[in-house]
mmCIF file of C-alpha atoms in Angstrom:
data_model
loop_
_atom_site.group_PDB
_atom_site.id
_atom_site.type_symbol
_atom_site.label_atom_id
_atom_site.label_comp_id
_atom_site.label_asym_id
_atom_site.label_seq_id
_atom_site.Cartn_x
_atom_site.Cartn_y
_atom_site.Cartn_z
ATOM 1 C CA MET A 279 26.573 -43.074 47.574
ATOM 2 C CA GLN A 280 27.511 -44.737 44.378
ATOM 3 C CA THR A 281 30.400 -42.040 42.837
ATOM 4 C CA ILE A 282 32.643 -42.658 39.307
ATOM 5 C CA VAL A 283 35.872 -41.295 39.127
ATOM 6 C CA LEU A 284 37.972 -40.596 36.318
ATOM 7 C CA GLU A 285 41.671 -41.088 38.020
ATOM 8 C CA ARG A 286 43.559 -40.798 35.367
ATOM 9 C CA PRO A 287 43.357 -40.913 31.679
ATOM 10 C CA GLY A 288 41.649 -43.936 30.039
ATOM 11 C CA CYS A 289 40.924 -44.837 33.895
ATOM 12 C CA LEU A 290 37.140 -44.517 35.514
ATOM 13 C CA ARG A 291 36.204 -46.393 38.679
ATOM 14 C CA LEU A 292 33.216 -46.840 40.862
ATOM 15 C CA THR A 293 34.059 -46.117 44.003
ATOM 16 C CA ILE A 294 31.883 -44.771 47.431
ATOM 17 C CA SER A 295 31.931 -41.649 48.741
ATOM 18 C CA PRO A 296 29.924 -39.977 51.640
ATOM 19 C CA LYS A 297 26.557 -38.151 51.093
ATOM 20 C CA PRO A 298 27.091 -34.547 50.363
ATOM 21 C CA VAL A 299 25.794 -32.081 53.061
ATOM 22 C CA ARG A 300 23.956 -28.721 52.142
ATOM 23 C CA GLY A 301 24.925 -25.447 52.277
ATOM 24 C CA PRO A 302 22.981 -22.634 53.444
ATOM 25 C CA GLU A 303 22.143 -21.355 49.897
ATOM 26 C CA GLU A 304 21.996 -24.938 48.033
ATOM 27 C CA ALA A 305 19.670 -26.850 47.063
ATOM 28 C CA LEU A 306 20.532 -30.883 47.472
ATOM 29 C CA VAL A 307 19.413 -33.045 44.316
ATOM 30 C CA ARG A 308 19.210 -36.999 43.283
ATOM 31 C CA VAL A 309 21.273 -36.920 40.294
ATOM 32 C CA CYS A 310 18.802 -39.079 37.792
ATOM 33 C CA ARG A 311 20.539 -38.775 34.382
ATOM 34 C CA VAL A 312 24.088 -38.013 33.314
ATOM 35 C CA GLY A 313 24.823 -36.885 29.377
ATOM 36 C CA VAL A 314 28.310 -37.844 28.463
ATOM 37 C CA CYS A 315 30.195 -35.112 25.876
ATOM 38 C CA GLY A 316 33.196 -34.245 23.983
ATOM 39 C CA THR A 317 34.651 -32.548 26.985
ATOM 40 C CA ASP A 318 34.348 -35.566 28.872
ATOM 41 C CA LEU A 319 35.638 -37.770 26.361
ATOM 42 C CA HIS A 320 38.339 -35.592 25.746
ATOM 43 C CA ALA A 321 39.054 -35.628 29.617
ATOM 44 C CA PHE A 322 39.156 -39.572 29.742
ATOM 45 C CA LYS A 323 42.032 -39.602 26.476
ATOM 46 C CA GLY A 324 44.105 -36.770 28.500
ATOM 47 C CA ASP A 325 43.851 -33.805 26.608
ATOM 48 C CA GLN A 326 40.920 -31.803 27.909
ATOM 49 C CA PRO A 327 41.840 -28.212 29.029
ATOM 50 C CA PHE A 328 42.008 -27.218 31.945
ATOM 51 C CA PHE A 329 41.573 -30.413 33.558
ATOM 52 C CA ASP A 330 42.960 -31.634 36.792
ATOM 53 C CA TYR A 331 42.921 -35.465 37.589
ATOM 54 C CA PRO A 332 41.446 -37.167 39.493
ATOM 55 C CA ARG A 333 37.614 -36.065 38.477
ATOM 56 C CA VAL A 334 34.387 -36.944 38.872
ATOM 57 C CA LEU A 335 32.940 -36.195 35.612
ATOM 58 C CA GLY A 336 29.902 -35.015 34.664
ATOM 59 C CA HIS A 337 28.103 -31.985 34.142
ATOM 60 C CA GLU A 338 24.985 -32.539 31.786
ATOM 61 C CA LEU A 339 22.584 -32.723 34.445
ATOM 62 C CA GLY A 340 18.938 -33.561 35.109
ATOM 63 C CA VAL A 341 18.257 -33.989 38.526
ATOM 64 C CA GLU A 342 15.551 -34.175 41.407
ATOM 65 C CA VAL A 343 15.385 -31.631 43.996
ATOM 66 C CA LEU A 344 15.295 -33.690 47.107
ATOM 67 C CA ALA A 345 16.074 -30.429 49.811
ATOM 68 C CA VAL A 346 15.805 -26.321 49.183
ATOM 69 C CA PRO A 347 17.463 -23.650 51.028
ATOM 70 C CA GLU A 348 15.136 -21.525 53.638
ATOM 71 C CA GLY A 349 13.049 -19.208 51.593
ATOM 72 C CA GLU A 350 13.785 -20.862 47.973
ATOM 73 C CA ASP A 351 10.332 -20.579 46.050
ATOM 74 C CA ARG A 352 10.636 -21.618 42.609
ATOM 75 C CA LEU A 353 11.670 -25.186 43.558
ATOM 76 C CA THR A 354 9.555 -27.679 46.007
ATOM 77 C CA ILE A 355 10.714 -30.953 46.677
ATOM 78 C CA GLY A 356 10.318 -33.489 43.632
ATOM 79 C CA THR A 357 10.880 -31.134 41.270
ATOM 80 C CA ARG A 358 13.103 -31.793 38.247
ATOM 81 C CA CYS A 359 15.470 -29.917 36.638
ATOM 82 C CA ALA A 360 18.546 -28.881 34.428
ATOM 83 C CA VAL A 361 21.559 -27.802 36.254
ATOM 84 C CA GLU A 362 23.640 -25.231 34.855
ATOM 85 C CA PRO A 363 27.368 -26.096 35.669
ATOM 86 C CA TYR A 364 29.068 -22.972 35.242
ATOM 87 C CA LEU A 365 29.654 -21.726 39.000
ATOM 88 C CA ASN A 366 31.094 -17.725 38.749
ATOM 89 C CA CYS A 367 32.113 -15.793 41.502
ATOM 90 C CA GLY A 368 29.068 -12.634 41.059
ATOM 91 C CA ILE A 369 31.963 -9.886 41.862
ATOM 92 C CA CYS A 370 34.819 -9.572 38.864
ATOM 93 C CA ILE A 371 34.343 -7.990 35.581
ATOM 94 C CA ALA A 372 32.620 -9.979 33.686
ATOM 95 C CA CYS A 373 29.783 -11.176 36.090
ATOM 96 C CA ARG A 374 29.348 -7.571 36.929
ATOM 97 C CA GLN A 375 28.581 -6.991 33.326
ATOM 98 C CA GLY A 376 26.528 -10.093 32.984
ATOM 99 C CA PHE A 377 28.906 -12.067 31.370
ATOM 100 C CA THR A 378 28.768 -15.088 33.557
ATOM 101 C CA ASN A 379 29.806 -17.484 31.150
ATOM 102 C CA CYS A 380 33.301 -15.417 31.211
ATOM 103 C CA CYS A 381 33.712 -15.240 34.940
ATOM 104 C CA SER A 382 37.760 -15.117 35.637
ATOM 105 C CA LYS A 383 37.451 -17.417 38.387
ATOM 106 C CA LEU A 384 34.734 -19.555 36.537
ATOM 107 C CA GLN A 385 34.271 -23.453 37.754
ATOM 108 C CA VAL A 386 32.696 -25.914 35.611
ATOM 109 C CA LEU A 387 31.096 -28.793 37.250
ATOM 110 C CA GLY A 388 33.161 -31.993 35.886
ATOM 111 C CA VAL A 389 35.640 -30.090 34.803
ATOM 112 C CA HIS A 390 37.051 -28.032 37.384
ATOM 113 C CA ARG A 391 35.308 -29.571 39.967
ATOM 114 C CA ASP A 392 33.981 -32.562 40.527
ATOM 115 C CA GLY A 393 30.380 -33.180 38.670
ATOM 116 C CA GLY A 394 27.233 -35.358 38.807
ATOM 117 C CA MET A 395 28.749 -38.744 38.261
ATOM 118 C CA LEU A 396 26.882 -40.033 41.519
ATOM 119 C CA GLU A 397 23.772 -40.213 43.468
ATOM 120 C CA TYR A 398 23.643 -36.939 45.049
ATOM 121 C CA LEU A 399 24.421 -33.261 44.648
ATOM 122 C CA THR A 400 25.176 -30.032 45.660
ATOM 123 C CA VAL A 401 24.659 -27.276 43.832
ATOM 124 C CA PRO A 402 23.417 -23.457 44.371
ATOM 125 C CA SER A 403 19.758 -23.493 44.175
ATOM 126 C CA HIS A 404 19.383 -20.518 41.834
ATOM 127 C CA LYS A 405 21.836 -22.845 39.273
ATOM 128 C CA LEU A 406 19.267 -25.014 39.001
ATOM 129 C CA HIS A 407 16.690 -24.744 36.120
ATOM 130 C CA PRO A 408 13.132 -26.684 36.659
ATOM 131 C CA SER A 409 10.619 -27.488 34.407
ATOM 132 C CA LYS A 410 7.069 -29.365 34.934
ATOM 133 C CA SER A 411 7.380 -31.026 32.176
ATOM 134 C CA LEU A 412 10.028 -31.850 29.932
ATOM 135 C CA SER A 413 11.994 -35.784 31.492
ATOM 136 C CA THR A 414 15.264 -36.068 33.229
ATOM 137 C CA ASP A 415 16.195 -37.205 29.912
ATOM 138 C CA GLN A 416 15.599 -33.972 27.781
ATOM 139 C CA LEU A 417 16.793 -31.829 30.963
ATOM 140 C CA ALA A 418 20.000 -33.119 30.843
ATOM 141 C CA LEU A 419 20.700 -31.826 26.994
ATOM 142 C CA VAL A 420 19.983 -28.264 27.878
ATOM 143 C CA GLU A 421 23.523 -27.894 28.704
ATOM 144 C CA THR A 422 24.421 -28.963 25.216
ATOM 145 C CA LEU A 423 21.423 -27.303 23.555
ATOM 146 C CA SER A 424 23.031 -23.912 25.558
ATOM 147 C CA ILE A 425 26.155 -24.216 24.230
ATOM 148 C CA GLY A 426 24.455 -23.436 20.508
ATOM 149 C CA ALA A 427 22.133 -21.126 21.796
ATOM 150 C CA HIS A 428 24.860 -18.727 22.681
ATOM 151 C CA ALA A 429 27.281 -19.219 20.111
ATOM 152 C CA VAL A 430 24.369 -18.566 17.421
ATOM 153 C CA LYS A 431 23.682 -15.439 19.498
ATOM 154 C CA ARG A 432 27.078 -14.619 19.660
ATOM 155 C CA ALA A 433 26.694 -14.182 15.524
ATOM 156 C CA GLN A 434 23.630 -12.320 15.921
ATOM 157 C CA LEU A 435 22.114 -13.799 12.688
ATOM 158 C CA ARG A 436 19.751 -12.399 10.256
ATOM 159 C CA PRO A 437 17.234 -14.319 8.284
ATOM 160 C CA SER A 438 19.283 -13.706 4.617
ATOM 161 C CA GLU A 439 22.197 -15.008 5.596
ATOM 162 C CA THR A 440 23.671 -18.396 4.322
ATOM 163 C CA VAL A 441 25.768 -20.164 7.455
ATOM 164 C CA LEU A 442 27.772 -23.243 7.307
ATOM 165 C CA VAL A 443 28.041 -25.464 10.233
ATOM 166 C CA LEU A 444 31.664 -27.372 10.509
ATOM 167 C CA GLY A 445 31.129 -30.556 12.659
ATOM 168 C CA LEU A 446 27.964 -32.330 13.552
ATOM 169 C CA GLY A 447 28.708 -34.101 17.043
ATOM 170 C CA ALA A 448 26.378 -32.649 19.683
ATOM 171 C CA ILE A 449 27.615 -29.038 19.551
ATOM 172 C CA GLY A 450 27.420 -28.560 16.144
ATOM 173 C CA LEU A 451 23.928 -30.207 15.942
ATOM 174 C CA SER A 452 22.904 -27.619 19.054
ATOM 175 C CA VAL A 453 23.912 -25.015 16.852
ATOM 176 C CA ILE A 454 21.894 -26.467 13.577
ATOM 177 C CA GLN A 455 18.892 -25.716 16.078
ATOM 178 C CA PHE A 456 19.493 -22.119 16.872
ATOM 179 C CA VAL A 457 20.701 -21.580 13.266
ATOM 180 C CA ARG A 458 17.036 -22.777 11.973
ATOM 181 C CA LEU A 459 14.777 -20.935 14.303
ATOM 182 C CA ALA A 460 16.793 -17.770 13.562
ATOM 183 C CA GLY A 461 15.490 -18.848 10.230
ATOM 184 C CA SER A 462 18.908 -18.591 8.154
ATOM 185 C CA ARG A 463 19.644 -20.523 5.522
ATOM 186 C CA LEU A 464 22.262 -23.582 6.494
ATOM 187 C CA LEU A 465 24.695 -25.480 5.172
ATOM 188 C CA ALA A 466 25.735 -28.753 7.453
ATOM 189 C CA PHE A 467 29.401 -29.795 7.014
ATOM 190 C CA ASP A 468 31.258 -32.816 8.286
ATOM 191 C CA ILE A 469 33.993 -35.177 7.291
ATOM 192 C CA ASN A 470 31.869 -38.415 8.335
ATOM 193 C CA LEU A 471 29.447 -39.363 6.580
ATOM 194 C CA ASN A 472 26.905 -41.015 9.093
ATOM 195 C CA ARG A 473 26.813 -37.940 10.674
ATOM 196 C CA LEU A 474 25.848 -36.222 7.452
ATOM 197 C CA GLU A 475 22.869 -38.838 7.429
ATOM 198 C CA PHE A 476 22.262 -38.501 11.154
ATOM 199 C CA ALA A 477 21.777 -34.711 10.295
ATOM 200 C CA ARG A 478 19.343 -35.321 7.158
ATOM 201 C CA LYS A 479 16.991 -37.495 8.659
ATOM 202 C CA GLN A 480 16.725 -36.393 12.249
ATOM 203 C CA PHE A 481 17.166 -32.698 11.537
ATOM 204 C CA GLY A 482 15.813 -31.941 8.362
ATOM 205 C CA VAL A 483 18.897 -30.552 7.653
ATOM 206 C CA ALA A 484 18.647 -30.734 3.844
ATOM 207 C CA GLU A 485 21.830 -29.015 2.314
ATOM 208 C CA THR A 486 24.925 -31.108 3.274
ATOM 209 C CA ILE A 487 28.433 -31.546 2.373
ATOM 210 C CA LEU A 488 31.134 -33.823 2.669
ATOM 211 C CA SER A 489 34.354 -33.355 2.756
ATOM 212 C CA ARG A 490 36.852 -34.586 0.086
ATOM 213 C CA GLY A 491 39.985 -32.507 -0.145
ATOM 214 C CA ASP A 492 38.629 -29.185 -1.432
ATOM 215 C CA ASP A 493 36.737 -27.379 1.895
ATOM 216 C CA GLU A 494 36.750 -24.398 -0.177
ATOM 217 C CA ALA A 495 35.673 -25.380 -3.381
ATOM 218 C CA GLU A 496 32.645 -27.990 -1.825
ATOM 219 C CA VAL A 497 31.105 -24.823 0.050
ATOM 220 C CA ARG A 498 31.358 -22.646 -3.037
ATOM 221 C CA ARG A 499 29.502 -25.673 -5.642
ATOM 222 C CA ALA A 500 26.955 -25.753 -2.399
ATOM 223 C CA ASN A 501 26.480 -21.529 -2.382
ATOM 224 C CA ALA A 502 26.583 -20.950 -5.732
ATOM 225 C CA GLY A 503 29.858 -20.180 -5.835
ATOM 226 C CA GLU A 504 30.076 -18.231 -2.751
ATOM 227 C CA LEU A 505 30.777 -18.160 0.772
ATOM 228 C CA PRO A 506 28.665 -18.290 3.842
ATOM 229 C CA THR A 507 29.150 -14.838 5.694
ATOM 230 C CA VAL A 508 28.564 -16.622 8.801
ATOM 231 C CA VAL A 509 30.591 -19.709 9.592
ATOM 232 C CA PHE A 510 30.606 -22.086 12.744
ATOM 233 C CA ASP A 511 33.681 -24.506 13.784
ATOM 234 C CA ALA A 512 32.457 -27.095 16.447
ATOM 235 C CA THR A 513 35.174 -29.352 15.427
ATOM 236 C CA GLY A 514 37.330 -28.369 17.984
ATOM 237 C CA ASN A 515 40.106 -30.225 15.819
ATOM 238 C CA PRO A 516 43.042 -27.890 14.739
ATOM 239 C CA GLN A 517 43.374 -28.276 11.221
ATOM 240 C CA SER A 518 39.767 -27.531 10.679
ATOM 241 C CA MET A 519 39.731 -24.187 13.100
ATOM 242 C CA ASN A 520 42.829 -22.792 10.876
ATOM 243 C CA GLN A 521 40.880 -23.650 8.009
ATOM 244 C CA SER A 522 37.946 -22.364 8.523
ATOM 245 C CA PHE A 523 39.140 -18.663 7.840
ATOM 246 C CA ASN A 524 39.359 -19.587 4.402
ATOM 247 C CA LEU A 525 35.736 -20.380 4.240
ATOM 248 C CA VAL A 526 34.018 -16.956 5.448
ATOM 249 C CA ALA A 527 33.059 -14.354 2.532
ATOM 250 C CA PRO A 528 33.846 -11.288 2.769
ATOM 251 C CA ARG A 529 32.785 -8.670 5.876
ATOM 252 C CA GLY A 530 31.352 -12.285 7.274
ATOM 253 C CA ARG A 531 31.871 -14.026 10.659
ATOM 254 C CA LEU A 532 33.743 -16.913 11.901
ATOM 255 C CA VAL A 533 32.749 -18.204 15.506
ATOM 256 C CA PHE A 534 34.834 -21.111 17.113
ATOM 257 C CA VAL A 535 32.365 -23.374 19.588
ATOM 258 C CA GLY A 536 34.645 -25.864 19.589
ATOM 259 C CA LEU A 537 38.003 -25.417 21.515
ATOM 260 C CA HIS A 538 41.712 -27.247 21.545
ATOM 261 C CA GLN A 539 45.192 -26.736 23.322
ATOM 262 C CA GLN A 540 47.067 -26.040 20.006
ATOM 263 C CA GLU A 541 47.564 -22.433 18.261
ATOM 264 C CA VAL A 542 45.296 -21.342 15.668
ATOM 265 C CA LYS A 543 46.946 -19.981 12.758
ATOM 266 C CA PHE A 544 45.697 -17.692 10.176
ATOM 267 C CA LYS A 545 47.425 -15.246 7.037
ATOM 268 C CA ASP A 546 46.711 -11.868 8.412
ATOM 269 C CA ALA A 547 46.883 -10.111 5.457
ATOM 270 C CA GLU A 548 43.848 -12.087 4.189
ATOM 271 C CA PHE A 549 41.808 -11.778 6.919
ATOM 272 C CA HIS A 550 42.230 -7.617 6.923
ATOM 273 C CA ARG A 551 41.455 -8.215 3.102
ATOM 274 C CA ARG A 552 38.375 -9.704 3.948
ATOM 275 C CA GLU A 553 37.381 -7.612 7.037
ATOM 276 C CA LEU A 554 36.347 -11.029 8.885
ATOM 277 C CA THR A 555 35.186 -10.752 12.541
ATOM 278 C CA LEU A 556 36.528 -13.758 14.613
ATOM 279 C CA LEU A 557 34.456 -14.423 17.627
ATOM 280 C CA ALA A 558 34.914 -17.000 20.522
ATOM 281 C CA SER A 559 31.937 -18.216 22.240
ATOM 282 C CA ARG A 560 32.602 -19.922 25.808
ATOM 283 C CA ASN A 561 29.398 -22.018 27.685
ATOM 284 C CA SER A 562 26.301 -20.101 28.236
ATOM 285 C CA THR A 563 24.145 -17.945 30.714
ATOM 286 C CA SER A 564 21.446 -18.593 32.840
ATOM 287 C CA VAL A 565 19.091 -16.869 30.532
ATOM 288 C CA ASP A 566 20.421 -19.217 27.628
ATOM 289 C CA PHE A 567 18.847 -21.882 29.716
ATOM 290 C CA SER A 568 15.775 -20.224 30.461
ATOM 291 C CA ASN A 569 14.527 -19.882 27.266
ATOM 292 C CA ILE A 570 15.941 -23.326 25.878
ATOM 293 C CA ILE A 571 13.851 -25.578 28.573
ATOM 294 C CA THR A 572 10.487 -22.652 27.202
ATOM 295 C CA LEU A 573 11.149 -23.649 23.752
ATOM 296 C CA MET A 574 11.407 -27.606 24.514
ATOM 297 C CA GLU A 575 8.284 -27.116 26.641
ATOM 298 C CA ALA A 576 6.524 -25.585 23.755
ATOM 299 C CA GLY A 577 7.787 -28.090 21.500
ATOM 300 C CA GLN A 578 9.951 -25.769 18.970
ATOM 301 C CA ILE A 579 12.947 -28.225 19.989
ATOM 302 C CA GLN A 580 13.114 -31.879 19.737
ATOM 303 C CA VAL A 581 16.111 -34.102 21.546
ATOM 304 C CA ASP A 582 14.928 -37.488 21.732
ATOM 305 C CA SER A 583 16.615 -38.321 18.653
ATOM 306 C CA TRP A 584 19.853 -37.268 19.657
ATOM 307 C CA ILE A 585 20.250 -40.116 22.868
ATOM 308 C CA THR A 586 21.831 -43.272 20.495
ATOM 309 C CA HIS A 587 23.804 -44.941 23.266
ATOM 310 C CA ARG A 588 22.230 -45.182 27.096
ATOM 311 C CA VAL A 589 23.910 -47.082 29.573
ATOM 312 C CA SER A 590 23.742 -47.542 33.811
ATOM 313 C CA ASN A 591 25.803 -46.160 36.200
ATOM 314 C CA THR A 592 27.508 -49.700 36.394
ATOM 315 C CA GLU A 593 27.593 -50.500 32.756
ATOM 316 C CA ILE A 594 29.376 -47.240 31.812
ATOM 317 C CA ILE A 595 33.397 -48.175 33.155
ATOM 318 C CA THR A 596 33.150 -50.719 30.620
ATOM 319 C CA GLU A 597 31.201 -48.971 27.766
ATOM 320 C CA PHE A 598 32.903 -45.783 27.952
ATOM 321 C CA PRO A 599 36.275 -46.624 26.099
ATOM 322 C CA SER A 600 34.134 -48.042 22.905
ATOM 323 C CA TRP A 601 32.831 -44.574 22.328
ATOM 324 C CA LEU A 602 36.649 -42.976 21.377
ATOM 325 C CA SER A 603 36.055 -45.243 18.358
ATOM 326 C CA LYS A 604 34.891 -43.490 14.915
ATOM 327 C CA GLN A 605 32.812 -46.372 14.297
ATOM 328 C CA SER A 606 30.837 -46.312 17.349
ATOM 329 C CA GLU A 607 28.296 -44.034 15.827
ATOM 330 C CA LEU A 608 27.914 -41.973 19.199
ATOM 331 C CA ILE A 609 25.645 -38.913 19.129
ATOM 332 C CA LYS A 610 24.745 -38.338 23.202
ATOM 333 C CA ALA A 611 25.364 -41.058 25.469
ATOM 334 C CA ILE A 612 23.355 -40.796 28.477
ATOM 335 C CA VAL A 613 24.140 -42.222 31.972
ATOM 336 C CA GLU A 614 20.915 -43.585 34.006
ATOM 337 C CA TRP A 615 20.804 -43.490 37.810
#
């Protein structure tokens, strides 16, 4: 079968690999759509944490079921599914508490083990989330949405709060979706005017802030002189993450959705003075996937406008490097198989 391998930073290669053999608790699926995200871009650049080469990328997957384990009654041949790419052990302390996203032995498809940029894939059948009405395009975006859903759930938002989202890439946009569903007032912040305009036009975000140097002053100006009670940093940028502590109101919550390999630094006295709460948000859970599919099927979440780039599996090798450019206006690329 055709397979796209990231041999080393900057080098994607189309190769032929054997069709996978299904295990007793696994389903065999045909990969229809693969979403490209920041993790893939960072892996291509060579600065993605927890990553080894060579690797088959791809963890945002819309698939069609070809074979299922004996006794599997949720899935039938031809069912369209989103893939939950987080393979947890089920027995560690995190798993026993239901925090499967924090499994001590977590393996993420396309990161810790080979992912879905290939024709066929085997996955544990319980990691497939079916839908009768969603397209494989839509299902490939469920994983991205789940990152935002989980982060917003971690923050426990109240409708009376003002929320600031830093960084309007795909992850920031996924956070925005669920902030709006929570009913909180939303401020969206970015250094890129095009992304702010995209959020206004495609997501109806009324209050946007373009960084001009003094971020705290800009945020206060947009919020009647006050700071927001909740800040989501979805940039994955160390400078932004360090400075984000200054943008949170007293007793507020700061949620790191993006990550980087450097240290996070902040002034402890100021952190204590404001009595801030710092939260990390990692991946998501099966419940997040199921809830998102229900919301999408009900029309409460729209993702069609997210797809700004579309390529075939043979075109991705030549097109991928161009998506690293700040001028690419990339929000979400979809690979068709």
